[in-house]
mmCIF file of C-alpha atoms in Angstrom:
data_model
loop_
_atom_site.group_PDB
_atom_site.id
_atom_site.type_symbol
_atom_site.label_atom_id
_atom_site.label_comp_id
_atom_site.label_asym_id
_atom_site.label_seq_id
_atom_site.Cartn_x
_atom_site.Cartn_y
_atom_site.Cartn_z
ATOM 1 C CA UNK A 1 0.000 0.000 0.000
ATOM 2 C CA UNK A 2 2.819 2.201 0.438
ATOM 3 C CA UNK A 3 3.284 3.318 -3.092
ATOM 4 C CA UNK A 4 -0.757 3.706 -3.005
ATOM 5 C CA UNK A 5 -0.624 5.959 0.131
ATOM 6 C CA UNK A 6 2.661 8.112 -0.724
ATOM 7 C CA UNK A 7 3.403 8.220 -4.255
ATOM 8 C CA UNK A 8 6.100 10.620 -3.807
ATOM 9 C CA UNK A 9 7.740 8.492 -0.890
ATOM 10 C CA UNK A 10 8.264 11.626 1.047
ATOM 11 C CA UNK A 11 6.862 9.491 4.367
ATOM 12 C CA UNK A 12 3.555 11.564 5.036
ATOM 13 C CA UNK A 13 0.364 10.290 3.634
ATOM 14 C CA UNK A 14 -2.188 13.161 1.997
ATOM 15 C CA UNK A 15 -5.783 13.783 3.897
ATOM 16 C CA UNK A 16 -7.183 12.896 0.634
ATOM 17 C CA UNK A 17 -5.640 9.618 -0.065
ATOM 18 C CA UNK A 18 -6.289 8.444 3.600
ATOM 19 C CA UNK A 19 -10.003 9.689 3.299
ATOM 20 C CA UNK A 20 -9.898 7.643 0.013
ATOM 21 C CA UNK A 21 -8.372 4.489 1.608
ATOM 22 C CA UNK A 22 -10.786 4.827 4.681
ATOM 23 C CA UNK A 23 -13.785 4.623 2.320
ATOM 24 C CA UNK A 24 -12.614 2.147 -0.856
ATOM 25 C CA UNK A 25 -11.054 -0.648 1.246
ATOM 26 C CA UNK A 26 -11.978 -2.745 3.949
ATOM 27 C CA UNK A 27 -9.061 -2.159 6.867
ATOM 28 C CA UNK A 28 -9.820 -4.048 10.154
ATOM 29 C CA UNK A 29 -9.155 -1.526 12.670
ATOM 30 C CA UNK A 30 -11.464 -0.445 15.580
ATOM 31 C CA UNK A 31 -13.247 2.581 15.969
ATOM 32 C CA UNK A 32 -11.372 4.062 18.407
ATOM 33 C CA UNK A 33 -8.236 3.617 15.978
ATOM 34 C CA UNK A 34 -10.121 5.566 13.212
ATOM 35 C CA UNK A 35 -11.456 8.232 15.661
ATOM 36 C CA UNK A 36 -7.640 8.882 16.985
ATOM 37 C CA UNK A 37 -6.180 8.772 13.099
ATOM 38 C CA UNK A 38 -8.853 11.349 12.388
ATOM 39 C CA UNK A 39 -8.000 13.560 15.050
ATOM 40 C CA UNK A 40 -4.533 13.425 14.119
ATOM 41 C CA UNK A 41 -5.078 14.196 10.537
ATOM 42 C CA UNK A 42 -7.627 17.233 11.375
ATOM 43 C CA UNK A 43 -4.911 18.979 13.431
ATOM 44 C CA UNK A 44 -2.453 18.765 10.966
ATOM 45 C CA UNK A 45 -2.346 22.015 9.251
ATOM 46 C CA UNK A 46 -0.629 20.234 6.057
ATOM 47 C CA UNK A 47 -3.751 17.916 5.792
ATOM 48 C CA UNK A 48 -0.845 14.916 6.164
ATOM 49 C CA UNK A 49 -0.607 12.324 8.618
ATOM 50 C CA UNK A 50 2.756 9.894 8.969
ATOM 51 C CA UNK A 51 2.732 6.807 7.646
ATOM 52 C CA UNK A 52 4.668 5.124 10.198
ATOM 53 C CA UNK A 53 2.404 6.133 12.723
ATOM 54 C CA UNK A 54 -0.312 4.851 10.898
ATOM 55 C CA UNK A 55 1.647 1.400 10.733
ATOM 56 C CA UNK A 56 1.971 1.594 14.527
ATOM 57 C CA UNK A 57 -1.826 2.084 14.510
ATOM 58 C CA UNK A 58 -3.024 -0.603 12.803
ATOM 59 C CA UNK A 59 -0.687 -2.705 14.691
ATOM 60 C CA UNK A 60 -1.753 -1.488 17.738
ATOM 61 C CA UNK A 61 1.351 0.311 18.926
ATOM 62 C CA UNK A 62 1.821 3.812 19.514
ATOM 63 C CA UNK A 63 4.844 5.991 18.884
ATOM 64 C CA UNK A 64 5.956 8.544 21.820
ATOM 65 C CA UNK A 65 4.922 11.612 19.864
ATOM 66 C CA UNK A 66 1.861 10.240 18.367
ATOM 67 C CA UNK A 67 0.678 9.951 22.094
ATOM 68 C CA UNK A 68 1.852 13.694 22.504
ATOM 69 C CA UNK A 69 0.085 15.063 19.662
ATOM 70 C CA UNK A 70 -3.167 13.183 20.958
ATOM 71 C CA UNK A 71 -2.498 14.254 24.411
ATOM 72 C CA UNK A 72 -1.415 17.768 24.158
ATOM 73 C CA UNK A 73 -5.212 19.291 23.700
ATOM 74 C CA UNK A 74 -5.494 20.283 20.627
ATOM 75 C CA UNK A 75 -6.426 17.129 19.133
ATOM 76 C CA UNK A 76 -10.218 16.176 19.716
ATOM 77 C CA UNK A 77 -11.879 12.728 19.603
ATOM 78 C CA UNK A 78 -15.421 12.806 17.771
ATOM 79 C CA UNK A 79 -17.099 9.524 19.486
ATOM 80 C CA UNK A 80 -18.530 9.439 24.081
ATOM 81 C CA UNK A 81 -16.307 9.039 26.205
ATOM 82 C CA UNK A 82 -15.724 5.297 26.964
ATOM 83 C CA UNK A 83 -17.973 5.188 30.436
ATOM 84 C CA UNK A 84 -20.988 6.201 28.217
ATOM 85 C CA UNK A 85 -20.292 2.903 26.071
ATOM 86 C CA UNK A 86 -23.196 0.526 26.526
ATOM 87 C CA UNK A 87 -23.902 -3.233 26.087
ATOM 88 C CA UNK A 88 -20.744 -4.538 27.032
ATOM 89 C CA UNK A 89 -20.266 -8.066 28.428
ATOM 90 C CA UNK A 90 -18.888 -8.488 31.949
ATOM 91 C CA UNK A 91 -14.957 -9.281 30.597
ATOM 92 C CA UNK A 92 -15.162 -5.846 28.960
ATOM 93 C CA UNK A 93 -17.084 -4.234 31.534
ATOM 94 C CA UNK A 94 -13.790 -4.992 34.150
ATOM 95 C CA UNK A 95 -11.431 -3.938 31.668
ATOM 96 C CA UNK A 96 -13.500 -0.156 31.505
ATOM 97 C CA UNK A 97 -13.517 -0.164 35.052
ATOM 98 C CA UNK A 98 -9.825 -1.217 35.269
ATOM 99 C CA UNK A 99 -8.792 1.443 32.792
ATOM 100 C CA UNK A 100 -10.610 4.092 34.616
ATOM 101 C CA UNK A 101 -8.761 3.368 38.049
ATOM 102 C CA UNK A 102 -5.525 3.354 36.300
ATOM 103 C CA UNK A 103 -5.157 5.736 33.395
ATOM 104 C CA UNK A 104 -5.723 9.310 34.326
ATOM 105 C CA UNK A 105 -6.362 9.968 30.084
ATOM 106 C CA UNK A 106 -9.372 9.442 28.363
ATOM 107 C CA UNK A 107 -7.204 8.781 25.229
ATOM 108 C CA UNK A 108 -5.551 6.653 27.095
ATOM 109 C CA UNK A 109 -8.156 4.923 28.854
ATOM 110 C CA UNK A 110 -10.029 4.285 25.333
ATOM 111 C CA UNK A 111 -6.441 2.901 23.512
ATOM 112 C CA UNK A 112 -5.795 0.190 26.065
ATOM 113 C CA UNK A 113 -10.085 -0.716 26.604
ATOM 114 C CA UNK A 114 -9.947 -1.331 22.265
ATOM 115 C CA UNK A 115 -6.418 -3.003 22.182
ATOM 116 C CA UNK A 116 -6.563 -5.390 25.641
ATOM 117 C CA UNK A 117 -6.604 -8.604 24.882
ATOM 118 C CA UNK A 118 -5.590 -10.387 28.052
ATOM 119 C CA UNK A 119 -2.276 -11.502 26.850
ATOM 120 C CA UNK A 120 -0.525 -12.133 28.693
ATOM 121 C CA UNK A 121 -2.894 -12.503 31.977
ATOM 122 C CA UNK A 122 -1.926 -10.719 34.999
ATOM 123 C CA UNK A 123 -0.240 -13.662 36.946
ATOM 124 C CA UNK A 124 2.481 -12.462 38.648
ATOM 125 C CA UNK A 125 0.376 -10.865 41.556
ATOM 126 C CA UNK A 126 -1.749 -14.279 41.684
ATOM 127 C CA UNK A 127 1.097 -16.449 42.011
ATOM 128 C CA UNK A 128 2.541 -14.416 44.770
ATOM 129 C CA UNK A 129 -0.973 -14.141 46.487
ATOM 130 C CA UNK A 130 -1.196 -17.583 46.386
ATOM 131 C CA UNK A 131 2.221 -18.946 46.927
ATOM 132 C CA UNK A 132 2.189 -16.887 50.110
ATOM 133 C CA UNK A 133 -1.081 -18.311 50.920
ATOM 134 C CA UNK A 134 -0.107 -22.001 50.650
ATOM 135 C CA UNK A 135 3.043 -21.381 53.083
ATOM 136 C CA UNK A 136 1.073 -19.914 55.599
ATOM 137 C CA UNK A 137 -1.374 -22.730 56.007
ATOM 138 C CA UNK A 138 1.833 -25.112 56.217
ATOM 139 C CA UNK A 139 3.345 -23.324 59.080
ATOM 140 C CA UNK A 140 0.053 -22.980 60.158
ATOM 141 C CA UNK A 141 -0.971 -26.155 60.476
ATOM 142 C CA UNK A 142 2.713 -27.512 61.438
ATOM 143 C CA UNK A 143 2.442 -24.802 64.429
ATOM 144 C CA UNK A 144 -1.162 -25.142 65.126
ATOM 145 C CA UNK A 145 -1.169 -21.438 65.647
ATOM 146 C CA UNK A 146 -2.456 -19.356 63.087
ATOM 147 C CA UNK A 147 -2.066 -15.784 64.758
ATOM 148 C CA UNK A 148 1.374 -15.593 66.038
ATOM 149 C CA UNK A 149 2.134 -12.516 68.307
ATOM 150 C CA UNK A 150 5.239 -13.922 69.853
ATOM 151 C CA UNK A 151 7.060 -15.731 66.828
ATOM 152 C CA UNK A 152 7.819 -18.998 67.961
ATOM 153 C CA UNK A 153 11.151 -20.997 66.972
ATOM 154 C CA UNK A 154 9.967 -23.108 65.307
ATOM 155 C CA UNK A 155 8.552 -20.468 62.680
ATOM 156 C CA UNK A 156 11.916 -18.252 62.942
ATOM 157 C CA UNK A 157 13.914 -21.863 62.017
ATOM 158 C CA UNK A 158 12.391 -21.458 58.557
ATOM 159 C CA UNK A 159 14.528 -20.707 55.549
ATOM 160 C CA UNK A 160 12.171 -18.226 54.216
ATOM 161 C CA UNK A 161 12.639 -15.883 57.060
ATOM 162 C CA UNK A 162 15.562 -13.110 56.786
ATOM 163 C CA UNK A 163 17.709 -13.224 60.173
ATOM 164 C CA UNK A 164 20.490 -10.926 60.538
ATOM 165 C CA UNK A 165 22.635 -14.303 61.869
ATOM 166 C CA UNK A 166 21.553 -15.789 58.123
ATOM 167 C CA UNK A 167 22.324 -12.424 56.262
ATOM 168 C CA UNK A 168 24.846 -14.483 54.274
ATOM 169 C CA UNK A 169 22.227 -16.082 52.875
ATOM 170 C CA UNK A 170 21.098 -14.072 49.737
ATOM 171 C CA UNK A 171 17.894 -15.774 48.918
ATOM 172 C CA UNK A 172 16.408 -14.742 52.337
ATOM 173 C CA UNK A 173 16.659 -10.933 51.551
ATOM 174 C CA UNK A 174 13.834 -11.651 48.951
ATOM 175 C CA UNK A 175 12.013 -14.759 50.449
ATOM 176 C CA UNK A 176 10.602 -13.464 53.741
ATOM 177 C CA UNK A 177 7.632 -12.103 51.713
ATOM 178 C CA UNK A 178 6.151 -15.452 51.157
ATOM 179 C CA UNK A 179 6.200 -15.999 55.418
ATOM 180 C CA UNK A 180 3.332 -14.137 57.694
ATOM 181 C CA UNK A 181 3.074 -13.864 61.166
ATOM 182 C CA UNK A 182 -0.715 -13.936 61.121
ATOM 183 C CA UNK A 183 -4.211 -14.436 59.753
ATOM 184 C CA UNK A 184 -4.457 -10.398 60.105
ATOM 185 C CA UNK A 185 -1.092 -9.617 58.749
ATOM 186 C CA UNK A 186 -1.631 -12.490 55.613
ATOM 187 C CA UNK A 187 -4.895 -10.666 55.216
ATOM 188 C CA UNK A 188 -4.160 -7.510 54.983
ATOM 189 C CA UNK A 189 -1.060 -7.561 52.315
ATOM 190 C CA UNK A 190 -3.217 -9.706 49.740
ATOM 191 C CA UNK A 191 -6.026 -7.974 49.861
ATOM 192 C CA UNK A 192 -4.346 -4.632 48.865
ATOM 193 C CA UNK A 193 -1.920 -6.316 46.276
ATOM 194 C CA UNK A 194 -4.684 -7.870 44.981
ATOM 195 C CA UNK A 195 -7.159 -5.472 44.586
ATOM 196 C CA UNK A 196 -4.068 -2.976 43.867
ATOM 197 C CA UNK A 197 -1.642 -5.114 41.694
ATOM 198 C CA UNK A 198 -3.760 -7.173 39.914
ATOM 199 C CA UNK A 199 -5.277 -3.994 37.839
ATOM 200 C CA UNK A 200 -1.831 -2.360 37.748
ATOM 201 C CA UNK A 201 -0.458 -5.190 36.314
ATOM 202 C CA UNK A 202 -3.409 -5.477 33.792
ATOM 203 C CA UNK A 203 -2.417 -2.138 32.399
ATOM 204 C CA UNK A 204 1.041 -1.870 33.173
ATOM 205 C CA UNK A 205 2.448 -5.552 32.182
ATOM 206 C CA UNK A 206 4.119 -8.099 33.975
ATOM 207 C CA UNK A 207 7.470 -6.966 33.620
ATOM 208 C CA UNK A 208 6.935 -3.277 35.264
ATOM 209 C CA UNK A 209 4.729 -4.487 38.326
ATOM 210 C CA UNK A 210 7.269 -7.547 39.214
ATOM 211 C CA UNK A 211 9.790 -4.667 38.905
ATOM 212 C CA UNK A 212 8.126 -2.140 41.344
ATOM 213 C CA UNK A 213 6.635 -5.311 43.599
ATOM 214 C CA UNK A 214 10.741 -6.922 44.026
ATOM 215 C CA UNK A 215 12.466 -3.776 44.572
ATOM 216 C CA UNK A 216 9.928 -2.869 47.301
ATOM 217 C CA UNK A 217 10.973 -6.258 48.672
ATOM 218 C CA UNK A 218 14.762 -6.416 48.202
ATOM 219 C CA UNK A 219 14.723 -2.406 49.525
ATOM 220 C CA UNK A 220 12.644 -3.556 52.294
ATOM 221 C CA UNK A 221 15.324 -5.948 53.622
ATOM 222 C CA UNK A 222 18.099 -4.223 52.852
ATOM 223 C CA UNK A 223 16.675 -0.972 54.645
ATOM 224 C CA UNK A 224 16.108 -2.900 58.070
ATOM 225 C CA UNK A 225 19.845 -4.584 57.850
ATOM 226 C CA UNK A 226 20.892 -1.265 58.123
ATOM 227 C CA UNK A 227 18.785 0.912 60.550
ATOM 228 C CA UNK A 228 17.448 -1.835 62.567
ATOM 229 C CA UNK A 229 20.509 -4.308 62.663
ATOM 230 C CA UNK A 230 19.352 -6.780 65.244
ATOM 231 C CA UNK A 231 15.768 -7.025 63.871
ATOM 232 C CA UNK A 232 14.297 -10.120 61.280
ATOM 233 C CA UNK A 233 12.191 -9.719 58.766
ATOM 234 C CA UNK A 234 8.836 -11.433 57.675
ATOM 235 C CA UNK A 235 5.662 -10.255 55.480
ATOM 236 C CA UNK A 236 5.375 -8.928 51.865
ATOM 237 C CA UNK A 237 4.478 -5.659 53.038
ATOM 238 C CA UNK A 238 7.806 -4.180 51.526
ATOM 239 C CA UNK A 239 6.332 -5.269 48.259
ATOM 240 C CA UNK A 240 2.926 -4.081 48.729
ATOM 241 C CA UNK A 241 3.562 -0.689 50.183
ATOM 242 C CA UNK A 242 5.541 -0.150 46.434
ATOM 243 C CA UNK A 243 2.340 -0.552 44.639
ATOM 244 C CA UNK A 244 0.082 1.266 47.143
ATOM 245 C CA UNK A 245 2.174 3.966 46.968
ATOM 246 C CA UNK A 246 2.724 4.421 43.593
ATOM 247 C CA UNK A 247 -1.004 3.762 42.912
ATOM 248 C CA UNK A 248 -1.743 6.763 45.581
ATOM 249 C CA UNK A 249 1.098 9.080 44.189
ATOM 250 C CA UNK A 250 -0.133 8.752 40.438
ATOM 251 C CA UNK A 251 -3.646 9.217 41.525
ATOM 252 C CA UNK A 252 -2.773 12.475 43.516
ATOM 253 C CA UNK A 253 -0.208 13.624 40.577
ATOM 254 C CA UNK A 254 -3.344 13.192 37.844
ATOM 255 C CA UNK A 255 -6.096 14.288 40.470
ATOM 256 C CA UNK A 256 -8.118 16.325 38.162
ATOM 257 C CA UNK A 257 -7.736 13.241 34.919
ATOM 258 C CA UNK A 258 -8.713 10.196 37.245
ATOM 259 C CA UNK A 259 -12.248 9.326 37.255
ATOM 260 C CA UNK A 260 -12.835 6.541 39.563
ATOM 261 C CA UNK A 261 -15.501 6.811 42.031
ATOM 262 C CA UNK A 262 -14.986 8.089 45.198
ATOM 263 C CA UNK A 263 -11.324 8.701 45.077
ATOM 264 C CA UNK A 264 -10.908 11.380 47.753
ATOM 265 C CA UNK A 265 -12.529 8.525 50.100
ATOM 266 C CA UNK A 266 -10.620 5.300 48.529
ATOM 267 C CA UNK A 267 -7.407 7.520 49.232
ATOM 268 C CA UNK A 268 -8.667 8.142 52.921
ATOM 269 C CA UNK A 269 -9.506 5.150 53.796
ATOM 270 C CA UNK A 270 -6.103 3.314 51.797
ATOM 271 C CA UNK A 271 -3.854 5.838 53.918
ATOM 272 C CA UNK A 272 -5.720 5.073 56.952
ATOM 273 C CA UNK A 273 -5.396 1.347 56.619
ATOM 274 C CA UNK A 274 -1.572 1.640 55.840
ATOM 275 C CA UNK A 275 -0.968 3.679 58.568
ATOM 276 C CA UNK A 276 -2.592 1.210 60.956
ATOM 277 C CA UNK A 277 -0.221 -1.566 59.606
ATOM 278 C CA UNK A 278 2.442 0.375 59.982
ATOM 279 C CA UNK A 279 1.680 1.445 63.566
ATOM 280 C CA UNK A 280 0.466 -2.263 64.455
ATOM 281 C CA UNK A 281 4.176 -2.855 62.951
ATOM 282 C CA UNK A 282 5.683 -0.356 65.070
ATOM 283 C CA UNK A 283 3.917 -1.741 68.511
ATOM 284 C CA UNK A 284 5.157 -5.278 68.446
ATOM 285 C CA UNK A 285 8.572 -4.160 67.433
ATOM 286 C CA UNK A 286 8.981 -2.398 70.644
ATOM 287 C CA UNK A 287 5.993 -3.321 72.611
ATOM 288 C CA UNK A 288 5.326 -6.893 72.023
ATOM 289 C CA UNK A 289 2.178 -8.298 73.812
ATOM 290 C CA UNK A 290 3.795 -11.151 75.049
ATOM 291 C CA UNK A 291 7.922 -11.915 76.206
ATOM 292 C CA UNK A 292 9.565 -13.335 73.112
ATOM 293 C CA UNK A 293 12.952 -14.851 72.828
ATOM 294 C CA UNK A 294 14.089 -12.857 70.454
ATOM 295 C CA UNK A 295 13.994 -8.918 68.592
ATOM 296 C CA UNK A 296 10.246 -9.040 66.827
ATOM 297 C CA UNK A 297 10.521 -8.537 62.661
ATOM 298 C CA UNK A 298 10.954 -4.362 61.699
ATOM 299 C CA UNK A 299 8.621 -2.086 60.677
ATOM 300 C CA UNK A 300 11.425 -0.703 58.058
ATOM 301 C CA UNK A 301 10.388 -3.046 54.841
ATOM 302 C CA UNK A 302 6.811 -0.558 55.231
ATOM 303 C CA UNK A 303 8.598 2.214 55.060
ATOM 304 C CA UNK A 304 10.926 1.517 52.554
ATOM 305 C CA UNK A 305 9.009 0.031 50.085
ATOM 306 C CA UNK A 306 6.417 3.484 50.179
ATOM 307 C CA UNK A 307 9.739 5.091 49.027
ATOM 308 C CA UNK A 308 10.367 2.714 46.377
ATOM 309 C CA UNK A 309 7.013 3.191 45.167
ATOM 310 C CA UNK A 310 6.682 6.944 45.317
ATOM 311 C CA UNK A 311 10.254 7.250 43.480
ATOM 312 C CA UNK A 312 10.175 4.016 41.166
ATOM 313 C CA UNK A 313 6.925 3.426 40.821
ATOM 314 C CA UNK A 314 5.144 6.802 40.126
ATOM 315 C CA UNK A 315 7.487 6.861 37.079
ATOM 316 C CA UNK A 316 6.626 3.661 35.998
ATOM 317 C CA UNK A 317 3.119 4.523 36.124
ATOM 318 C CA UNK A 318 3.199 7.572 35.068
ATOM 319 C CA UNK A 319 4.999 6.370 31.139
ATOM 320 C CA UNK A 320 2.147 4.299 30.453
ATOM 321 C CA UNK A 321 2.698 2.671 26.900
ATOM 322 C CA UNK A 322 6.238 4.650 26.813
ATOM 323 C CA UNK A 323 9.647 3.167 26.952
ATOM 324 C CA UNK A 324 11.304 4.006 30.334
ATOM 325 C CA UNK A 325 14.870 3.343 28.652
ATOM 326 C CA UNK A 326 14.701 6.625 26.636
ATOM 327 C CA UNK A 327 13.428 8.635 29.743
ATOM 328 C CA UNK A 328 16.498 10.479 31.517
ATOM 329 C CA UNK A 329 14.672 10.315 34.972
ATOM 330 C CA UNK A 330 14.237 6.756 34.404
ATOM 331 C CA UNK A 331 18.111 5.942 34.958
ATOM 332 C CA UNK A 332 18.202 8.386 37.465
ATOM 333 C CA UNK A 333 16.573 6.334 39.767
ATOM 334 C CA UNK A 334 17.909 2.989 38.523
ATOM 335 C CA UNK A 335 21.496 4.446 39.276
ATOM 336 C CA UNK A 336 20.133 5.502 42.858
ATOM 337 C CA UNK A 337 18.764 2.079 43.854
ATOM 338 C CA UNK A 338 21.731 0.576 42.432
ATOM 339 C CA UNK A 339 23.804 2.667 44.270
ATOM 340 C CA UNK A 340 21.952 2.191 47.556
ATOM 341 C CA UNK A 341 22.142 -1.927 47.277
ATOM 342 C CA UNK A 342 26.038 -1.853 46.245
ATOM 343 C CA UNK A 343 25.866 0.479 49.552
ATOM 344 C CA UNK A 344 23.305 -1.801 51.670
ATOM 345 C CA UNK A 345 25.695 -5.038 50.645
ATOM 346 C CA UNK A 346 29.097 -2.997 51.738
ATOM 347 C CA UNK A 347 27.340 -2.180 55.221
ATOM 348 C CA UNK A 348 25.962 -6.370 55.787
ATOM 349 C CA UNK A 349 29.650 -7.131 55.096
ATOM 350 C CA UNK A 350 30.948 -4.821 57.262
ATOM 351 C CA UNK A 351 29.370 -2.999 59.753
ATOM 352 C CA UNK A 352 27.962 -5.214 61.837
ATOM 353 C CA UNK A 353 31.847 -6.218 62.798
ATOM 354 C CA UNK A 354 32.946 -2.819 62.795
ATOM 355 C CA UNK A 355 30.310 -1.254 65.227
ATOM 356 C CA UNK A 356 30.486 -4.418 66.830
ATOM 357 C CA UNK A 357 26.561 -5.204 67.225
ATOM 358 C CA UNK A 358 25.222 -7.953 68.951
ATOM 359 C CA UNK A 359 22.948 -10.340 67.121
ATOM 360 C CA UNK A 360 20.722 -12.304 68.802
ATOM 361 C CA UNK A 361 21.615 -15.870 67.831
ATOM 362 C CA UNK A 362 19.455 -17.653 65.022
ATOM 363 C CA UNK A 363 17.205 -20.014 66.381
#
């Protein structure tokens, strides 16, 4: 077609000849796709539109600047806004509401409701869910406790737990998030990361969320080995407090674009709820119910991981459909976190000899 479109190969395809193709042959693209081309062609004062980004539109990708020109106001979409869309099955009824709790443009929101096609599912939050939820009902039912306030040996023994006395042991910096200390505690982090990371994830991809949702973990261990030396750690709330945060911080960056309901009180009520963990966190750290043999886990891996997410993740979320490798910020951070692990792995090797703390012994 290219000859057809741009006899004069100068890489911009006349109003006229697109008009032409739009009417004399039958392309498969959705409405939405038409109703963005349009509005792309009518702003054009040339009357030309690219023909690589119409390429990119019929295979459903979309270049950087074709999102700018869409997004920068001065390009108008003819059909209703997607909410006003009616007769849609249930499938496509969760994807509108997904894209409306996620994407704070209605450009936006209509490009990924016409080109999701549930491929590839959004797994990695499930898995995790349900991986964590299979080794709590083992310990669970090996303890015969399933609200722990004191942290028995037996469920500190476990090689899932990170110990400072184990801190050799690099696989336990990331594998405490799969052990709980409590229906409660279990409850509360899969709730949020589902109901949180499952429609991030669906919009996002795989690859970004298990990003944000690891290096909320990793920082959340490596930020109690240094300010809370003797402390363990246990709970995916590092990981979790990445993707609340980030979800909050993009909501409150696009207030005036998001459009799901009731977001002033979804925001209360998430902030309140985090802040209770986090003080529930704090009291057993210092103020445990019951004498234990042993420092309880830290309260740190919360903390943390809301930095991750509010650094990290808010620019993940915020380049929706945009590659972070071109985006300056973007290695900003990644030299940041990469500096503060090469930092965080200097200080486990030697600062606990040098300032000569005292670990309580691994059980």
């Amino acid at each position: 077609l290219c000859p057809q479109l741009d006899p004069e190969n100068t890489g911009f395809i006349p109003v006229e000849n697109f008009t032409s193709l739009v009417e004399h042959h039958e392309l498969q693209l959705d409405p939405s796709k038409l109703d963005m081309l349009f509005a792309l062609v009518q702003c054009n004062e040339d009357g030309q539109v690219c023909y690589q980004e119409l390429i990119e539109l019929m295979s459903s990708k979309r270049s950087s600047s074709f999102r700018r020109a869409i997004a920068n106001g001065r390009r108008t979409l003819q059909r209703e806004i997607l909410l006003d869309e009616t007769g849609l099955g249930l499938y496509k009824r969760f994807v509108r509401y997904v894209a409306y709790e996620i994407l704070p443009c209605e450009t936006d929101r209509r490009w990924y409701f016409h080109q999701n096609r549930l491929c590839p599912p959004p797994v990695f939050i499930a898995v995790v869910t349900i991986i964590q939820i299979i080794v709590f009902m083992c310990y669970g039912i090996m303890l015969n406790k399933w609200v722990l306030q004191t942290y028995p040996a037996d469920f500190m023994k476990s090689p899932l737990v990170y110990h400072p006395g184990h801190r050799a042991q690099v696989w336990r910096f990331f594998s405490y998030m799969f052990m709980h200390v409590g229906l409660e505690q279990l409850g509360f982090n899969a709730l949020l990361q589902l109901m949180i990371g499952v429609p991030l994830e669906m919009v996002h991809g795989i690859v970004r969320i298990s990003l944000l949702y690891m290096a909320g973990v990793l920082a959340g261990s490596l930020t109690v080995s240094i300010t809370d030396m003797r402390a363990p750690v246990v709970g995916g709330s590092g990981g979790v407090y990445a993707l609340c945060s980030a979800h909050l911080a993009n909501v409150v960056m696009n207030w005036a674009g998001m459009r799901c309901p009731y977001k002033l009180l979804r925001m209360i009520l998430a902030l309140v709820c985090m802040s209770s963990e986090v003080g529930r966190a704090v009291w057993l750290r210092f103020s445990p119910p019951l004498p234990s043999s042993g420092p309880q886990p830290s309260f740190m891996a919360h903390l943390s991981g809301a930095v991750v997410g509010i650094s990290m993740g808010l620019l993940i979320l915020r380049s929706y459909e945009e590659s972070l490798q071109k985006q300056c910020s973007w290695w900003v951070i990644v030299f940041s976190f990469i500096t503060f692990l090469l930092f965080a792995i200097f200080w486990n090797i030697f600062a606990y000899e040098l300032l000569g703390v005292q670990i309580p012994p691994p059980p």
